[in-house]
Coordinates of C-alpha atoms in Angstrom, one line a residue:
M287 CA 10.3 -7.0 9.0
T288 CA 10.5 -10.6 10.2
E289 CA 12.5 -9.7 13.0
D290 CA 10.6 -6.4 13.8
A291 CA 8.8 -7.1 18.0
K292 CA 7.2 -4.5 18.0
P293 CA 3.0 -5.8 17.1
R294 CA 1.5 -4.7 13.4
R295 CA -1.0 -3.0 15.5
R296 CA 1.5 -0.4 16.7
F297 CA 3.4 -0.1 13.5
L298 CA -0.7 1.0 11.9
Q299 CA -0.9 3.5 14.8
A300 CA 2.4 5.3 13.9
L301 CA 1.4 5.2 10.2
A302 CA -2.2 6.6 10.9
I303 CA -1.1 9.0 12.1
V304 CA 2.3 9.3 9.3
P305 CA 1.4 12.1 6.3
A306 CA 0.4 9.9 2.9
S307 CA 2.6 11.7 1.2
T308 CA 5.9 10.2 4.0
L309 CA 6.7 6.8 1.6
A310 CA 10.4 5.6 3.0
V311 CA 9.1 3.9 5.8
G312 CA 9.3 0.0 6.7
V313 CA 7.5 -3.1 6.0
V314 CA 5.8 -4.8 7.6
A315 CA 6.6 -8.3 9.2
T316 CA 4.9 -10.9 7.5
G317 CA 3.5 -14.3 9.0
C318 CA 0.0 -15.3 7.0
T319 CA -2.2 -18.3 7.9
D320 CA -2.8 -20.3 5.3
A321 CA -6.7 -19.4 6.1
A322 CA -5.9 -15.6 5.5
D323 CA -3.9 -16.3 2.4
S324 CA -6.9 -18.3 0.8
G325 CA -9.3 -15.0 2.1
A326 CA -6.8 -12.7 0.2
A327 CA -6.6 -14.2 -3.0
R328 CA -10.5 -14.7 -2.9
A329 CA -10.9 -10.9 -2.0
A330 CA -8.4 -9.7 -4.9
K331 CA -10.2 -12.3 -7.7
A332 CA -13.4 -10.7 -6.8
Y333 CA -12.2 -7.0 -8.4
E334 CA -11.5 -7.2 -11.9
P335 CA -8.8 -4.3 -12.7
T336 CA -8.9 -1.4 -15.3
Y337 CA -5.5 -0.2 -16.1
F338 CA -3.2 -3.2 -14.6
T339 CA -2.0 -6.4 -17.0
K340 CA -2.4 -9.9 -15.4
P341 CA 0.8 -10.0 -15.0
E342 CA 0.8 -6.5 -12.7
W343 CA -1.7 -7.6 -10.6
N344 CA -0.6 -10.7 -9.7
F345 CA 2.7 -8.4 -8.5
I346 CA 0.8 -6.3 -6.9
V347 CA -1.4 -8.4 -4.9
A348 CA 1.5 -10.9 -4.1
A349 CA 4.0 -7.5 -2.7
V350 CA 1.1 -5.7 -0.7
D351 CA 0.8 -9.1 1.0
H352 CA 3.9 -8.6 2.6
L353 CA 3.3 -5.2 3.1
I354 CA 0.5 -5.4 5.5
P355 CA -0.6 -9.2 6.1
A356 CA -3.3 -10.7 7.1
D357 CA -2.5 -11.6 11.1
Q358 CA -3.9 -12.4 14.8
Y359 CA -4.1 -8.6 15.1
G360 CA -6.9 -8.2 12.1
P361 CA -7.1 -8.1 8.0
G362 CA -4.0 -7.3 5.9
A363 CA -4.1 -5.6 2.9
I364 CA -5.5 -7.9 0.5
E365 CA -8.9 -7.8 2.5
A366 CA -8.7 -4.3 2.6
G367 CA -9.1 -4.1 -1.1
V368 CA -6.0 -2.4 -1.3
P369 CA -4.4 -3.8 -4.4
E370 CA -8.3 -2.2 -5.5
F371 CA -7.7 0.9 -4.5
I372 CA -4.2 1.1 -6.2
D373 CA -5.3 0.0 -9.6
R374 CA -8.6 2.6 -9.0
Q375 CA -5.6 5.3 -8.4
M376 CA -4.0 4.8 -11.6
E377 CA -7.4 6.4 -13.7
T378 CA -7.3 9.6 -11.2
P379 CA -5.3 12.8 -12.3
Y380 CA -2.4 11.1 -9.8
G381 CA -2.3 8.3 -11.4
H382 CA -1.6 10.1 -14.7
G383 CA 0.2 13.1 -12.7
K384 CA -1.7 15.8 -12.9
L385 CA -1.0 16.9 -9.8
W386 CA 2.2 17.5 -10.0
Y387 CA 4.5 20.2 -12.3
M388 CA 6.1 17.6 -14.5
Q389 CA 8.1 19.4 -16.9
G390 CA 12.0 19.0 -17.6
P391 CA 14.2 19.6 -15.8
F392 CA 14.6 16.1 -13.6
H393 CA 16.7 16.3 -11.2
P394 CA 16.7 12.5 -9.1
D395 CA 19.6 13.3 -7.2
V396 CA 18.5 16.4 -5.1
A397 CA 16.6 16.2 -1.4
P398 CA 12.7 15.1 -1.8
E399 CA 12.1 18.6 0.2
L400 CA 12.6 20.0 -3.8
G401 CA 9.8 17.7 -5.3
Y402 CA 8.8 15.1 -7.4
Q403 CA 11.8 14.8 -10.1
L404 CA 11.2 11.8 -12.5
N405 CA 9.5 12.2 -16.2
Q406 CA 6.7 9.4 -15.2
N407 CA 3.4 9.6 -13.6
P408 CA 2.7 6.8 -11.0
R409 CA 1.3 4.9 -13.9
E410 CA 4.4 4.5 -15.4
V411 CA 6.3 4.0 -12.5
Y412 CA 4.0 0.7 -11.6
R413 CA 4.1 -0.4 -15.4
H414 CA 7.9 0.4 -15.8
G415 CA 8.7 -1.2 -12.3
I416 CA 6.3 -4.0 -12.4
A417 CA 7.7 -5.0 -15.7
A418 CA 11.8 -5.1 -14.6
C419 CA 11.5 -6.3 -11.3
D420 CA 9.6 -9.3 -13.2
A421 CA 12.5 -9.7 -15.6
W422 CA 14.9 -9.6 -12.7
C423 CA 13.3 -12.3 -10.6
Q424 CA 13.1 -14.3 -13.8
K425 CA 16.8 -13.4 -14.9
T426 CA 18.0 -14.2 -11.5
H427 CA 15.7 -17.0 -9.8
G428 CA 13.9 -18.4 -13.4
K429 CA 10.3 -17.6 -12.3
L430 CA 8.3 -14.0 -12.1
Y431 CA 7.4 -12.3 -8.6
A432 CA 4.1 -13.5 -7.9
E433 CA 5.5 -17.6 -8.3
L434 CA 8.1 -16.8 -6.2
D435 CA 8.0 -18.1 -2.2
K436 CA 6.9 -15.8 -0.1
P437 CA 10.5 -15.4 2.1
L438 CA 12.5 -15.0 -1.2
Q439 CA 9.4 -12.2 -2.5
E440 CA 10.3 -10.7 1.3
Q441 CA 14.1 -10.3 0.9
I442 CA 13.5 -8.9 -2.7
L443 CA 10.9 -6.5 -1.5
K444 CA 13.8 -5.5 1.1
D445 CA 16.3 -5.0 -1.2
L446 CA 13.6 -2.9 -3.8
Q447 CA 13.7 -0.6 -0.5
A448 CA 17.4 -0.7 0.1
G449 CA 18.2 -0.1 -3.5
K450 CA 20.5 -3.4 -3.7
I451 CA 18.8 -4.2 -6.8
E452 CA 18.6 -1.8 -9.9
F453 CA 16.5 -0.9 -12.7
D454 CA 17.3 0.9 -15.5
A455 CA 13.7 2.0 -16.7
V456 CA 12.8 3.9 -13.4
P457 CA 15.0 4.3 -9.9
A458 CA 13.9 0.4 -7.8
K459 CA 14.0 2.8 -4.2
T460 CA 11.4 5.1 -6.1
F461 CA 9.0 2.4 -7.2
F462 CA 8.9 0.9 -4.1
S463 CA 8.3 4.1 -2.5
F464 CA 5.0 4.8 -5.0
L465 CA 4.2 0.8 -4.0
L466 CA 4.6 1.5 -0.1
G467 CA 2.6 4.5 -0.2
N468 CA -0.5 4.0 -2.0
T469 CA -0.5 0.8 0.4
K470 CA -0.5 2.8 2.7
E471 CA -3.2 5.3 1.8
G472 CA -5.4 2.3 0.7
F473 CA -5.4 0.4 3.7
F474 CA -6.5 3.6 5.3
A475 CA -8.6 5.5 3.2
D476 CA -12.7 6.0 2.8
P477 CA -13.4 2.8 1.4
M478 CA -15.0 5.1 -1.1
Y479 CA -12.0 4.6 -3.0
G480 CA -11.2 0.9 -3.6
G481 CA -9.4 0.6 -0.5
N482 CA -10.1 0.4 4.1
K483 CA -13.0 -2.4 3.0
N484 CA -15.4 -2.7 5.9
M485 CA -13.0 0.2 7.6
V486 CA -10.5 -2.6 9.0
G487 CA -7.8 -0.3 9.1
W488 CA -10.0 2.7 11.0
K489 CA -11.3 0.2 13.3
M490 CA -7.5 -1.3 13.8
V491 CA -6.5 2.4 15.0
G492 CA -10.0 3.4 16.7
F493 CA -10.1 5.8 14.5
P494 CA -13.9 7.3 13.9
G495 CA -14.5 8.5 10.3
A496 CA -16.0 11.1 9.2
R497 CA -19.1 11.3 11.9
G498 CA -20.9 14.4 11.7
D499 CA -20.7 15.5 15.6
Y500 CA -18.7 15.0 18.3
M501 CA -20.4 17.7 20.9
D502 CA -21.7 15.3 23.1
W503 CA -17.5 13.9 24.0
V504 CA -15.9 18.0 23.8
D505 CA -16.6 17.8 27.5
Q506 CA -15.6 14.7 28.1
P507 CA -11.8 14.3 28.3
N508 CA -10.1 10.9 27.9
A509 CA -13.8 8.9 27.6
K510 CA -13.2 6.1 25.4
Y511 CA -15.8 6.8 22.4
P512 CA -18.0 3.7 22.2
Y513 CA -19.0 3.8 18.4
G514 CA -17.4 1.9 15.4
P515 CA -16.8 4.3 12.4
V516 CA -18.9 5.9 10.2
S517 CA -17.3 6.5 6.2
I518 CA -18.0 9.3 4.0
S519 CA -20.4 7.6 1.6
G520 CA -22.9 6.9 5.9
E521 CA -21.6 3.3 6.0
K522 CA -21.1 2.3 9.2
G523 CA -18.3 -0.1 10.2

C-alpha cells in the first residue's frame, strides 16, 4: 500500500491482464491531493444510487478512493465512476446471485476452486459487510467508516484484507474481496456499465478498446498503435 514503491500505473497494467474473477490482490497506494479529493466528491455526487443507502454509498465512495486513488498517474476510482458501476451491478443477475449455484450445502472453508460457498448473493454481502464494518468502526473509533481520517480508513482496509477484523454477518475477507474485485472491474469495464468514464482505465494501460478492425496493424510488429480507445457504443476516448 503506501510503502509500495512500484508506480500505480505499473500495478494497474498488471491488473488489466488478470481475470476479473481474481479478487485477492493488494490494495493500491493512496496519495490523493486536495484537488483530486474535491473532484472525486463532485463526481460521486452526480450519480444517485439505486441500491445502496446513503450510509452505504458513503462507505463505497470512501473505500474505493483508497483502492484506486487519483494521483500523478491519472484519475482514480471515483473519477472513473466505480461507485456507480458497483451500484448498477447490484441490480443485475450478478448482484442477485443468478450466475452461480446458490443452493446448499455451503462449506466456506473449502478451496476457492470449488466455487462460491456463501448463502449470500453480492447484494447481501455488501449490505451485511458495510453494516458490520460501520458498526465495528463506530464501536472501535466512535465514527462511521466514511467519517474517519484517511490513514485510519486505509488501515481498516488492510485489516479487512488480512482477516484481522471479524464480522458475524459475513466473512470480512470475503466482503473485502468483493469490494476490491468490483472496483477493478469498474475501472476497466466498458463505460456502458457505468464505470471507466472517459475510458480512463483503458487510456492508463494503453488498451484500444472495442475497435472493429486492426487489419492495418497486423503486419506492423512492435509498431506503436496511435489511436485512442473506442467503447462498445462507439464513444472515442
